[in-house]
mmCIF file of C-alpha atoms and ligand atoms in Angstrom:
data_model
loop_
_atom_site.group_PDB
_atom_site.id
_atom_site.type_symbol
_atom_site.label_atom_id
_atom_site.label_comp_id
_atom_site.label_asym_id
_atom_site.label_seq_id
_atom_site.Cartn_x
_atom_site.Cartn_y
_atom_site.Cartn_z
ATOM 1 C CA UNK A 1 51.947 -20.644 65.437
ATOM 2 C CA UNK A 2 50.274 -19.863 68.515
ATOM 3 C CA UNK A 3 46.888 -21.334 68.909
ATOM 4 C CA UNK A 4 44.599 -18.294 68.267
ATOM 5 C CA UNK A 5 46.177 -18.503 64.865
ATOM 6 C CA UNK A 6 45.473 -22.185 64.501
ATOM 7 C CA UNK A 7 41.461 -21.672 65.137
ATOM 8 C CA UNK A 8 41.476 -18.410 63.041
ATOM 9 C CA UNK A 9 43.228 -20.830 60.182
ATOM 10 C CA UNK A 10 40.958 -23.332 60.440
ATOM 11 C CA UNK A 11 38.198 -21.027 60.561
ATOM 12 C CA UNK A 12 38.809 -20.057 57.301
ATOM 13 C CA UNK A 13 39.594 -23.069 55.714
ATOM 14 C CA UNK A 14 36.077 -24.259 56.999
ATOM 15 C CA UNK A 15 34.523 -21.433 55.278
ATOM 16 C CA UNK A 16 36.348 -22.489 52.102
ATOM 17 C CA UNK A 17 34.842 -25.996 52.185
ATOM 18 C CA UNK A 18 31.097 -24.105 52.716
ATOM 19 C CA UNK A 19 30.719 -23.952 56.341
ATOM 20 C CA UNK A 20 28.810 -20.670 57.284
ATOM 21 C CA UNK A 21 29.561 -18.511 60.423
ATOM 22 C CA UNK A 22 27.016 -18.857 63.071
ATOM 23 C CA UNK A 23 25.928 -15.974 65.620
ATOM 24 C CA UNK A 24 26.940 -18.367 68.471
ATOM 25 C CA UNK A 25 30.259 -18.664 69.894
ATOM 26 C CA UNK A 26 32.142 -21.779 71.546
ATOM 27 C CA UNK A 27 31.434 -22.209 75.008
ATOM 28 C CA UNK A 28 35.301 -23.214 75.901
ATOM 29 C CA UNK A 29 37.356 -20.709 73.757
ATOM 30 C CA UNK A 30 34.647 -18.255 72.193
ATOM 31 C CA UNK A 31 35.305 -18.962 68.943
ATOM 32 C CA UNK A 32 32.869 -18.236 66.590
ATOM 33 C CA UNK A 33 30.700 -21.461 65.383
ATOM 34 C CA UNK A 34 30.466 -23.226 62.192
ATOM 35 C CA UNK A 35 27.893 -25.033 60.690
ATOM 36 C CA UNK A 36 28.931 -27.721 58.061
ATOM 37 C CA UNK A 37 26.944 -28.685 54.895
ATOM 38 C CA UNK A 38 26.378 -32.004 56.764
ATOM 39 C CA UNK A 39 24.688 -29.184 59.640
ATOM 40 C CA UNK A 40 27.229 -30.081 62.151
ATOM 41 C CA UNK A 41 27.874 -27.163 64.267
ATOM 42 C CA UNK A 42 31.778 -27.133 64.745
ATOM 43 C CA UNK A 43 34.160 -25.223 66.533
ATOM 44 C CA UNK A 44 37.594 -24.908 64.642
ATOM 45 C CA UNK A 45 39.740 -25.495 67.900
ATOM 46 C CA UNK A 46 37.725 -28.375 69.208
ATOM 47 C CA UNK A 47 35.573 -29.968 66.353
ATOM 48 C CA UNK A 48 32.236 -30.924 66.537
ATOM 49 C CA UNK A 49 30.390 -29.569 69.636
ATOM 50 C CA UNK A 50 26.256 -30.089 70.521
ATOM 51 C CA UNK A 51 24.456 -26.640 71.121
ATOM 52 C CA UNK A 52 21.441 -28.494 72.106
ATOM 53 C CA UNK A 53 19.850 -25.509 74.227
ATOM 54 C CA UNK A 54 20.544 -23.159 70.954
ATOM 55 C CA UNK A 55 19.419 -25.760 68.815
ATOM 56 C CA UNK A 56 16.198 -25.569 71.219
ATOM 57 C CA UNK A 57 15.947 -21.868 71.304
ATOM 58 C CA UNK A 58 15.855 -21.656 67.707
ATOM 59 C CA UNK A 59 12.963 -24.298 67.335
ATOM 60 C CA UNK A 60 11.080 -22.047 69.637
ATOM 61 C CA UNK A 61 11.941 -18.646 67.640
ATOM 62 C CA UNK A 62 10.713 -20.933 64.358
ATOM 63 C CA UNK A 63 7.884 -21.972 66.010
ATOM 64 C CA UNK A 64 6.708 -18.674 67.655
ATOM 65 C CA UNK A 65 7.735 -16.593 63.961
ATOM 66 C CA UNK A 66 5.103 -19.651 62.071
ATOM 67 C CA UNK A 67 2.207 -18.876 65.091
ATOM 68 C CA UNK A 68 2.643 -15.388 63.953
ATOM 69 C CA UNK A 69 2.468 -16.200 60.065
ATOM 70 C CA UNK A 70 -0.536 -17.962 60.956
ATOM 71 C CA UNK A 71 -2.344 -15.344 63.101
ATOM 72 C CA UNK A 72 -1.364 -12.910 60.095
ATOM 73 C CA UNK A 73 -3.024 -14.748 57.613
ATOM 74 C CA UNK A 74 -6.091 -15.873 59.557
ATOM 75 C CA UNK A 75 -6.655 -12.033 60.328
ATOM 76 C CA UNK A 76 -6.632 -11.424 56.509
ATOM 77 C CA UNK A 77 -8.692 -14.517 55.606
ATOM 78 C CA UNK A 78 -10.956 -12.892 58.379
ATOM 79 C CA UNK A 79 -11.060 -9.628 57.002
ATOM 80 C CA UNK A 80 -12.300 -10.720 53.486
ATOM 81 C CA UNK A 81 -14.940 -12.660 55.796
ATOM 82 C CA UNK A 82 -16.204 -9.523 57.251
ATOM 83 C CA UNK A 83 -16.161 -7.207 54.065
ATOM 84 C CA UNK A 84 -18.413 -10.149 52.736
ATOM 85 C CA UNK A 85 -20.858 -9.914 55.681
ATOM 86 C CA UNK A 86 -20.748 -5.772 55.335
ATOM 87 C CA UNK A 87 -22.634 -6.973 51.759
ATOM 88 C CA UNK A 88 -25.211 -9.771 53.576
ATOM 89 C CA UNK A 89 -25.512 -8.876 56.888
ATOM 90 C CA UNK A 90 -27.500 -12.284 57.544
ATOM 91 C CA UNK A 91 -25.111 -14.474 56.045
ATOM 92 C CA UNK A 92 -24.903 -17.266 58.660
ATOM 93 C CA UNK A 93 -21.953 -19.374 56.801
ATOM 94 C CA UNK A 94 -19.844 -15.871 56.966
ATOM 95 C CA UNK A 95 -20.610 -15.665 61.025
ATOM 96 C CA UNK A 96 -19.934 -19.163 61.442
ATOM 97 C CA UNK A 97 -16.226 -18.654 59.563
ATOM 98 C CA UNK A 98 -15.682 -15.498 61.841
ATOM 99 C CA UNK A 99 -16.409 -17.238 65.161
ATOM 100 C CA UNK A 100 -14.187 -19.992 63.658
ATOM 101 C CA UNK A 101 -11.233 -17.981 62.725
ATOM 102 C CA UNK A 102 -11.621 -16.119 66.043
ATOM 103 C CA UNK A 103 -11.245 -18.862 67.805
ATOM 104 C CA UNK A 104 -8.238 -20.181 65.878
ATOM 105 C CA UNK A 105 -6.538 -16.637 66.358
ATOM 106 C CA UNK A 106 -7.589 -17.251 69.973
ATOM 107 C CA UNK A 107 -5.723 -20.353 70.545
ATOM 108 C CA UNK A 108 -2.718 -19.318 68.634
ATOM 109 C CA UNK A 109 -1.997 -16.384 71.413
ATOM 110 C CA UNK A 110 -2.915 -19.304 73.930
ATOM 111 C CA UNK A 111 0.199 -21.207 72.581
ATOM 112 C CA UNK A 112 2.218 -18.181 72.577
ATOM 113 C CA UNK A 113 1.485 -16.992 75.877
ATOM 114 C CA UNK A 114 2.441 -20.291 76.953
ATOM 115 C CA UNK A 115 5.702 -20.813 75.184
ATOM 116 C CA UNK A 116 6.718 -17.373 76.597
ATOM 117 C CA UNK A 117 5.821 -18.699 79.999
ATOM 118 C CA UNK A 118 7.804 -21.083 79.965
ATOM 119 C CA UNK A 119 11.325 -19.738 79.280
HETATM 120 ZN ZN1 ZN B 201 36.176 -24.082 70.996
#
């Protein structure tokens, strides 16, 4: 059995114990990854390996796809704001929530400007 046919075995059997297929491959032998219940990432030729910069890339994509939850939702909590204010044009405790949602919406794209920056 030649050794392609040992990974693709073992690749299978890890499915079979409830592993799922990650979109990464091995870094040695290109292998696709596995991810065990446990959430070890394995490789089925050379057993546990440490994707730490993937590991960091998705904490980034998690964090940057929450910042844009958030902006979402503060632009809708906003928009009720202002459709109150269209009623009571004077209403200073609407204003105040608009300048404060503005500038939460403000430094959300300040954190994602950075975080793009930096990669
Ligand atoms: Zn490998």
């Amino acid at each position: 059995m030649s050794k392609e046919e040992a990974g693709v075995k073992k690749a299978a059997e890890l499915l079979r114990q409830g592993a799922t297929m990650l979109d990464m491959a091995c870094p040695i032998c290109h292998m696709p990854l596995f991810k065990l219940k446990n959430g070890d990432i394995v490789c089925p030729n050379h057993g546990k390996v440490y994707v730490v910069k993937d590991e960091e890339e998705e904490k980034k994509i998690t964090i940057s796809m929450s910042l844009d939850t958030l902006e979402e939702t503060l632009f809708k909590s906003m928009t009720s704001v202002v459709e109150k204010l269209k009623n009571e044009p004077m209403d200073s405790d609407a204003l105040m929530q608009i300048i404060r949602y503005l500038d939460a919406i403000e430094r959300i794209r300040r954190i994602k400007s950075i975080s793009k920056e930096s990669k």
